[in-house]
């Protein structure tokens, strides 16, 4: 049967690692490559998996991040950090240097969405770009449209993919990241291709709520083929919100 979504649980493990590389891929996105023998057996089965990243080796401060890419041959784990706040993990990532100790936990599980849809629509903001980029790069040849809100053209990214990908960038100040209006306008302009499609949404919780409501109520998109997450909530630290599919 087509479109069977699978949920997989993983053994929860803590891993002590080292920063192997640090690079600024856009003015407000830092990419860290974490290395270490503790990555043996690491598994991330879905592009929107989450791991806990701690603010240094001995800190208890932690936040959720997406495993952007993992290479089991070299034991290298790539994690992208949006510099959208001044939280402890963001500050650690901003200042991290090669050789610094790092600690991660997870992922606890994966929601595996099959790659048999005719089209994908991926919507998000800076915090969702790691998951969106990974999905675009890992999907097979089909129609993929991404609608991503960033502060300006300097924050746009490119992705290597075999899919027919169309990127639609929405520029708005970071201070207005909780305003759904500009992203909602881009969604209203989207014309779904023919066939079965999957809509994936992740952004500030109020933005996600508005986008999900439009997808379900106005576009009449099936709820079972829609996944929406509020990755963060403006004014509240370490807060996320999941919406029932």
PDB file of N, CA and C in Angstrom, residues 22-32 65 68 79-84 93-94 125-131 148 150 154-157 159 169:
ATOM      1  N   UNK A  22      34.123  24.043  12.001  1.00  0.00           N
ATOM      2  CA  UNK A  22      33.127  25.077  12.233  1.00  0.00           C
ATOM      3  C   UNK A  22      33.158  26.032  11.054  1.00  0.00           C
ATOM      4  N   UNK A  23      31.994  26.296  10.473  1.00  0.00           N
ATOM      5  CA  UNK A  23      31.941  27.206   9.330  1.00  0.00           C
ATOM      6  C   UNK A  23      30.643  27.999   9.368  1.00  0.00           C
ATOM      7  N   UNK A  24      30.706  29.190   8.847  1.00  0.00           N
ATOM      8  CA  UNK A  24      29.530  30.059   8.758  1.00  0.00           C
ATOM      9  C   UNK A  24      29.016  29.934   7.326  1.00  0.00           C
ATOM     10  N   UNK A  25      27.922  29.185   7.132  1.00  0.00           N
ATOM     11  CA  UNK A  25      27.456  28.950   5.764  1.00  0.00           C
ATOM     12  C   UNK A  25      26.609  30.101   5.247  1.00  0.00           C
ATOM     13  N   UNK A  26      25.986  30.859   6.123  1.00  0.00           N
ATOM     14  CA  UNK A  26      25.373  32.145   5.790  1.00  0.00           C
ATOM     15  C   UNK A  26      25.667  33.052   6.987  1.00  0.00           C
ATOM     16  N   UNK A  27      25.390  34.350   6.898  1.00  0.00           N
ATOM     17  CA  UNK A  27      25.701  35.220   8.035  1.00  0.00           C
ATOM     18  C   UNK A  27      25.082  34.769   9.351  1.00  0.00           C
ATOM     19  N   UNK A  28      23.929  34.093   9.292  1.00  0.00           N
ATOM     20  CA  UNK A  28      23.248  33.707  10.529  1.00  0.00           C
ATOM     21  C   UNK A  28      23.009  32.201  10.636  1.00  0.00           C
ATOM     22  N   UNK A  29      23.875  31.421   9.996  1.00  0.00           N
ATOM     23  CA  UNK A  29      23.789  29.968  10.124  1.00  0.00           C
ATOM     24  C   UNK A  29      25.192  29.399  10.297  1.00  0.00           C
ATOM     25  N   UNK A  30      25.410  28.750  11.435  1.00  0.00           N
ATOM     26  CA  UNK A  30      26.697  28.133  11.750  1.00  0.00           C
ATOM     27  C   UNK A  30      26.573  26.627  11.567  1.00  0.00           C
ATOM     28  N   UNK A  31      27.526  26.030  10.878  1.00  0.00           N
ATOM     29  CA  UNK A  31      27.555  24.585  10.659  1.00  0.00           C
ATOM     30  C   UNK A  31      28.726  23.986  11.429  1.00  0.00           C
ATOM     31  N   UNK A  32      28.411  23.069  12.334  1.00  0.00           N
ATOM     32  CA  UNK A  32      29.441  22.348  13.069  1.00  0.00           C
ATOM     33  C   UNK A  32      29.472  20.904  12.608  1.00  0.00           C
ATOM     34  N   UNK A  65      17.970  19.922  17.883  1.00  0.00           N
ATOM     35  CA  UNK A  65      18.490  20.284  16.567  1.00  0.00           C
ATOM     36  C   UNK A  65      18.372  19.093  15.620  1.00  0.00           C
ATOM     37  N   UNK A  68      21.813  17.277  10.358  1.00  0.00           N
ATOM     38  CA  UNK A  68      21.773  17.727   8.959  1.00  0.00           C
ATOM     39  C   UNK A  68      22.318  16.674   8.006  1.00  0.00           C
ATOM     40  N   UNK A  79      25.694  19.408  12.016  1.00  0.00           N
ATOM     41  CA  UNK A  79      24.544  20.049  12.648  1.00  0.00           C
ATOM     42  C   UNK A  79      24.600  21.538  12.327  1.00  0.00           C
ATOM     43  N   UNK A  80      23.487  22.084  11.825  1.00  0.00           N
ATOM     44  CA  UNK A  80      23.393  23.520  11.516  1.00  0.00           C
ATOM     45  C   UNK A  80      22.648  24.235  12.639  1.00  0.00           C
ATOM     46  N   UNK A  81      23.157  25.422  12.999  1.00  0.00           N
ATOM     47  CA  UNK A  81      22.592  26.204  14.090  1.00  0.00           C
ATOM     48  C   UNK A  81      22.173  27.578  13.564  1.00  0.00           C
ATOM     49  N   UNK A  82      20.867  27.859  13.618  1.00  0.00           N
ATOM     50  CA  UNK A  82      20.387  29.191  13.248  1.00  0.00           C
ATOM     51  C   UNK A  82      20.668  30.156  14.395  1.00  0.00           C
ATOM     52  N   UNK A  83      21.323  31.260  14.073  1.00  0.00           N
ATOM     53  CA  UNK A  83      21.685  32.243  15.095  1.00  0.00           C
ATOM     54  C   UNK A  83      20.535  33.223  15.308  1.00  0.00           C
ATOM     55  N   UNK A  84      19.343  32.667  15.634  1.00  0.00           N
ATOM     56  CA  UNK A  84      18.154  33.505  15.729  1.00  0.00           C
ATOM     57  C   UNK A  84      17.858  33.948  17.152  1.00  0.00           C
ATOM     58  N   UNK A  93      27.442  27.261  20.117  1.00  0.00           N
ATOM     59  CA  UNK A  93      27.727  26.960  18.715  1.00  0.00           C
ATOM     60  C   UNK A  93      28.435  28.127  18.030  1.00  0.00           C
ATOM     61  N   UNK A  94      28.010  29.347  18.358  1.00  0.00           N
ATOM     62  CA  UNK A  94      28.629  30.529  17.761  1.00  0.00           C
ATOM     63  C   UNK A  94      30.120  30.609  18.086  1.00  0.00           C
ATOM     64  N   UNK A 125      10.978  28.274   8.442  1.00  0.00           N
ATOM     65  CA  UNK A 125      11.819  29.455   8.633  1.00  0.00           C
ATOM     66  C   UNK A 125      13.261  28.996   8.823  1.00  0.00           C
ATOM     67  N   UNK A 126      14.101  29.865   9.356  1.00  0.00           N
ATOM     68  CA  UNK A 126      15.523  29.545   9.508  1.00  0.00           C
ATOM     69  C   UNK A 126      15.747  28.266  10.308  1.00  0.00           C
ATOM     70  N   UNK A 127      14.933  28.070  11.352  1.00  0.00           N
ATOM     71  CA  UNK A 127      15.140  26.913  12.214  1.00  0.00           C
ATOM     72  C   UNK A 127      14.788  25.604  11.504  1.00  0.00           C
ATOM     73  N   UNK A 128      13.976  25.683  10.468  1.00  0.00           N
ATOM     74  CA  UNK A 128      13.573  24.484   9.724  1.00  0.00           C
ATOM     75  C   UNK A 128      14.476  24.194   8.537  1.00  0.00           C
ATOM     76  N   UNK A 129      15.358  25.122   8.202  1.00  0.00           N
ATOM     77  CA  UNK A 129      16.203  24.934   7.014  1.00  0.00           C
ATOM     78  C   UNK A 129      17.045  23.655   7.054  1.00  0.00           C
ATOM     79  N   UNK A 130      17.613  23.254   8.208  1.00  0.00           N
ATOM     80  CA  UNK A 130      18.369  21.996   8.202  1.00  0.00           C
ATOM     81  C   UNK A 130      17.519  20.801   7.791  1.00  0.00           C
ATOM     82  N   UNK A 131      16.299  20.712   8.318  1.00  0.00           N
ATOM     83  CA  UNK A 131      15.421  19.598   7.956  1.00  0.00           C
ATOM     84  C   UNK A 131      14.957  19.708   6.510  1.00  0.00           C
ATOM     85  N   UNK A 148      10.497  29.178   2.227  1.00  0.00           N
ATOM     86  CA  UNK A 148      11.270  29.391   3.445  1.00  0.00           C
ATOM     87  C   UNK A 148      11.412  30.881   3.709  1.00  0.00           C
ATOM     88  N   UNK A 150      13.336  33.855   5.490  1.00  0.00           N
ATOM     89  CA  UNK A 150      14.640  34.217   6.036  1.00  0.00           C
ATOM     90  C   UNK A 150      14.755  35.738   6.060  1.00  0.00           C
ATOM     91  N   UNK A 154      20.873  37.089   1.592  1.00  0.00           N
ATOM     92  CA  UNK A 154      22.151  36.543   2.073  1.00  0.00           C
ATOM     93  C   UNK A 154      21.956  35.274   2.899  1.00  0.00           C
ATOM     94  N   UNK A 155      20.726  35.011   3.333  1.00  0.00           N
ATOM     95  CA  UNK A 155      20.452  33.812   4.134  1.00  0.00           C
ATOM     96  C   UNK A 155      19.928  32.650   3.299  1.00  0.00           C
ATOM     97  N   UNK A 156      19.784  32.837   2.012  1.00  0.00           N
ATOM     98  CA  UNK A 156      19.317  31.763   1.151  1.00  0.00           C
ATOM     99  C   UNK A 156      20.393  30.690   0.993  1.00  0.00           C
ATOM    100  N   UNK A 157      19.965  29.435   0.838  1.00  0.00           N
ATOM    101  CA  UNK A 157      20.880  28.321   0.655  1.00  0.00           C
ATOM    102  C   UNK A 157      20.544  27.576  -0.623  1.00  0.00           C
ATOM    103  N   UNK A 159      20.783  23.617  -2.573  1.00  0.00           N
ATOM    104  CA  UNK A 159      20.818  22.203  -2.203  1.00  0.00           C
ATOM    105  C   UNK A 159      21.033  21.357  -3.452  1.00  0.00           C
ATOM    106  N   UNK A 169      11.709  31.892  -1.746  1.00  0.00           N
ATOM    107  CA  UNK A 169      12.219  32.526  -0.531  1.00  0.00           C
ATOM    108  C   UNK A 169      11.355  33.722  -0.157  1.00  0.00           C
TER     109      UNK A 169
END
